[in-house]
GROMACS .gro file of C-alpha atoms in nm:
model
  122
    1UNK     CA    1   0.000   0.000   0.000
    2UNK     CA    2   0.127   0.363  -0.077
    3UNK     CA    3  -0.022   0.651  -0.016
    4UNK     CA    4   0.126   0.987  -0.140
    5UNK     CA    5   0.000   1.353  -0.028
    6UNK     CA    6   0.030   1.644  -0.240
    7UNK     CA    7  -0.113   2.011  -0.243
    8UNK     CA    8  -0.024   2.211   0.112
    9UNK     CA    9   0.125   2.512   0.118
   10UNK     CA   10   0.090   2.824   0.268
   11UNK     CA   11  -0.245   3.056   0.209
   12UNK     CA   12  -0.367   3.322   0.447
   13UNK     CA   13  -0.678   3.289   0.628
   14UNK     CA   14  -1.029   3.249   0.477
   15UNK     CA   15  -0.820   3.119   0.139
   16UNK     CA   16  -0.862   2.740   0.022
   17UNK     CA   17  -0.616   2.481  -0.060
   18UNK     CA   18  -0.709   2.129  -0.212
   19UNK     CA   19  -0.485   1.816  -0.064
   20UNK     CA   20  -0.449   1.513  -0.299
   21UNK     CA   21  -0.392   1.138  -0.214
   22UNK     CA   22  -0.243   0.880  -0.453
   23UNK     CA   23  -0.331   0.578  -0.361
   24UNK     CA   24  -0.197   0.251  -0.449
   25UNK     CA   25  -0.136  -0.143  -0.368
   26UNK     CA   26  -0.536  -0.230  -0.255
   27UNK     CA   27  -0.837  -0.243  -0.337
   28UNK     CA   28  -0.991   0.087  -0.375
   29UNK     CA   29  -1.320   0.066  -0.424
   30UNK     CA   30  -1.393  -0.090  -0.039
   31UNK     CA   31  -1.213   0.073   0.209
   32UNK     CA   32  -1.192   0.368   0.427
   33UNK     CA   33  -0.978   0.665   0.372
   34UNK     CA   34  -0.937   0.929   0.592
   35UNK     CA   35  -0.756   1.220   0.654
   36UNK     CA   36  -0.621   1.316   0.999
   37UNK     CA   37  -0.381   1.615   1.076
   38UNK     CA   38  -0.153   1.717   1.365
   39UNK     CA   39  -0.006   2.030   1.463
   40UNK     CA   40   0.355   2.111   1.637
   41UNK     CA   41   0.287   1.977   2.062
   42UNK     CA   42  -0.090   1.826   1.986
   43UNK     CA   43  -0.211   1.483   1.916
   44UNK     CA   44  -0.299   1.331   1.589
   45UNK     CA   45  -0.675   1.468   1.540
   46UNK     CA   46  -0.911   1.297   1.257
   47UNK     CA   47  -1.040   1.560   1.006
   48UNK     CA   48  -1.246   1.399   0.754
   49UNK     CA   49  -1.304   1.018   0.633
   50UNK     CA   50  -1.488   0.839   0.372
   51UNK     CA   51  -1.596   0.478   0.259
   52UNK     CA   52  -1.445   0.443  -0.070
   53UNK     CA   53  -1.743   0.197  -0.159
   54UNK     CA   54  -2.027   0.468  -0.047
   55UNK     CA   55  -1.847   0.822  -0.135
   56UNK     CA   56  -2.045   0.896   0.184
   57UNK     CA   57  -1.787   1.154   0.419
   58UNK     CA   58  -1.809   1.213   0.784
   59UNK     CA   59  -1.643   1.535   0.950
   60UNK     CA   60  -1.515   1.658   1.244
   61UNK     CA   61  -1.706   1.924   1.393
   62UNK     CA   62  -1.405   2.177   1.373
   63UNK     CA   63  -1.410   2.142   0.995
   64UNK     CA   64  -1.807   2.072   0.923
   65UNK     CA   65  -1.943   2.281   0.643
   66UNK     CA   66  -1.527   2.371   0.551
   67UNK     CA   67  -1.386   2.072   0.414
   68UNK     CA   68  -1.515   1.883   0.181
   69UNK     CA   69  -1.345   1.455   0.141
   70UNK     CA   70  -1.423   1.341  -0.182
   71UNK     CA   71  -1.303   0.999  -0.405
   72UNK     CA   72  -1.206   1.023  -0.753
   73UNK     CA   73  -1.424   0.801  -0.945
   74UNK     CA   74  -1.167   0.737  -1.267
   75UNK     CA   75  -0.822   0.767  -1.023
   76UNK     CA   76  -0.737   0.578  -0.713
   77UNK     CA   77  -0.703   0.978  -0.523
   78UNK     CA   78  -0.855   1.080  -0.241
   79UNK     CA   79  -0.902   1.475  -0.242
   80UNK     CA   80  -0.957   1.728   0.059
   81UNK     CA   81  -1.152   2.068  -0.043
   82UNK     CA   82  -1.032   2.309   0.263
   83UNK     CA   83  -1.204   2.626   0.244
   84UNK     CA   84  -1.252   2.918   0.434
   85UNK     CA   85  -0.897   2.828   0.640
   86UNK     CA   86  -0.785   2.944   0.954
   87UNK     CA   87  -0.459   3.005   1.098
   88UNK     CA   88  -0.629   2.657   1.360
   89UNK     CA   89  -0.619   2.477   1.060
   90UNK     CA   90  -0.238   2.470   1.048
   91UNK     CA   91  -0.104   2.121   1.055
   92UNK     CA   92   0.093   1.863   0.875
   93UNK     CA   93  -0.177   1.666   0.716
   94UNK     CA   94  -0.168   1.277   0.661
   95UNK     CA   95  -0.338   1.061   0.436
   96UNK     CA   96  -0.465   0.692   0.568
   97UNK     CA   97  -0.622   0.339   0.464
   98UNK     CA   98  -0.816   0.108   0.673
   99UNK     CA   99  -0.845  -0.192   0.457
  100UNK     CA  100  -1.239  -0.257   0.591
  101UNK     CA  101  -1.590  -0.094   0.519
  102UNK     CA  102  -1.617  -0.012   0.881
  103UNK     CA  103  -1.479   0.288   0.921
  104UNK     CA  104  -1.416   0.445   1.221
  105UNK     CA  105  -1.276   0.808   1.298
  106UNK     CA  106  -0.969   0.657   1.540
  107UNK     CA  107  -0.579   0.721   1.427
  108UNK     CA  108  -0.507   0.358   1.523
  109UNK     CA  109  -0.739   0.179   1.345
  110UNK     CA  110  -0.603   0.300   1.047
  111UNK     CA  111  -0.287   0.097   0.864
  112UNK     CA  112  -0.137   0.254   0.643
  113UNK     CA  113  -0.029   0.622   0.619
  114UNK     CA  114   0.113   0.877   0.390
  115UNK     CA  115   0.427   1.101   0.404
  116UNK     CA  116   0.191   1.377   0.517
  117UNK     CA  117   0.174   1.736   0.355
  118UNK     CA  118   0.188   2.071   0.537
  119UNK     CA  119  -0.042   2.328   0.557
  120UNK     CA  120   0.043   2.700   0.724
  121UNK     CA  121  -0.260   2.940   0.737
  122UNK     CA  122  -0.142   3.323   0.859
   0.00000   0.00000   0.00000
């Protein structure tokens, strides 16, 4: 499994970035993806995950009505729409896989995880 992160940068507040993930080495189509982020002296905190099967998202209240998780349909790439950004929002963000169609919004039950990508909002 491989999972590859693309699209932070830096943006000032109430700008938008979209995050990429290239996905590779399962099977796509039945498994949850999620993205979870984690900023300098905090814990690992789940933003946003999906069941690749569904398309159906479920977010964390601090991002609600923000972000948007999505699934490409033709690529194995799992996108996060980050809008109206706040310096809060700064973090190194992290792609992950659970390889089941129960997902759950937990860090560990995830398996596999990306490089991660930062994102700086001033």
């Amino acid at each position: 499994v491989q999972l590859v992160e693309s699209g932070g940068g830096s943006v000032q507040a109430g700008g938008s970035l979209r995050l990429s993930c290239a996905a590779s080495g399962f099977i796509y189509g039945g498994s949850c993806m999620g993205w979870f982020r984690q900023a300098p002296g905090k814990e690992r905190e789940g933003v946003a995950y999906i069941y690749t099967g569904s398309g159906k998202g479920y977010y964390a209240s601090s991002v609600k009505g923000r972000f948007t998780i999505s699934r490409g349909n033709a690529d194995n790439t799992l996108y996060l729409q980050m809008n109206s950004l706040k310096p809060d929002d700064s973090a190194m963000y992290y792609c992950a896989v659970r390889l089941s169609s129960v997902c759950y919004n937990r860090a560990e039950t995830f398996e596999y995880w990306g490089q991660g990508t930062q994102v700086t909002v001033s």
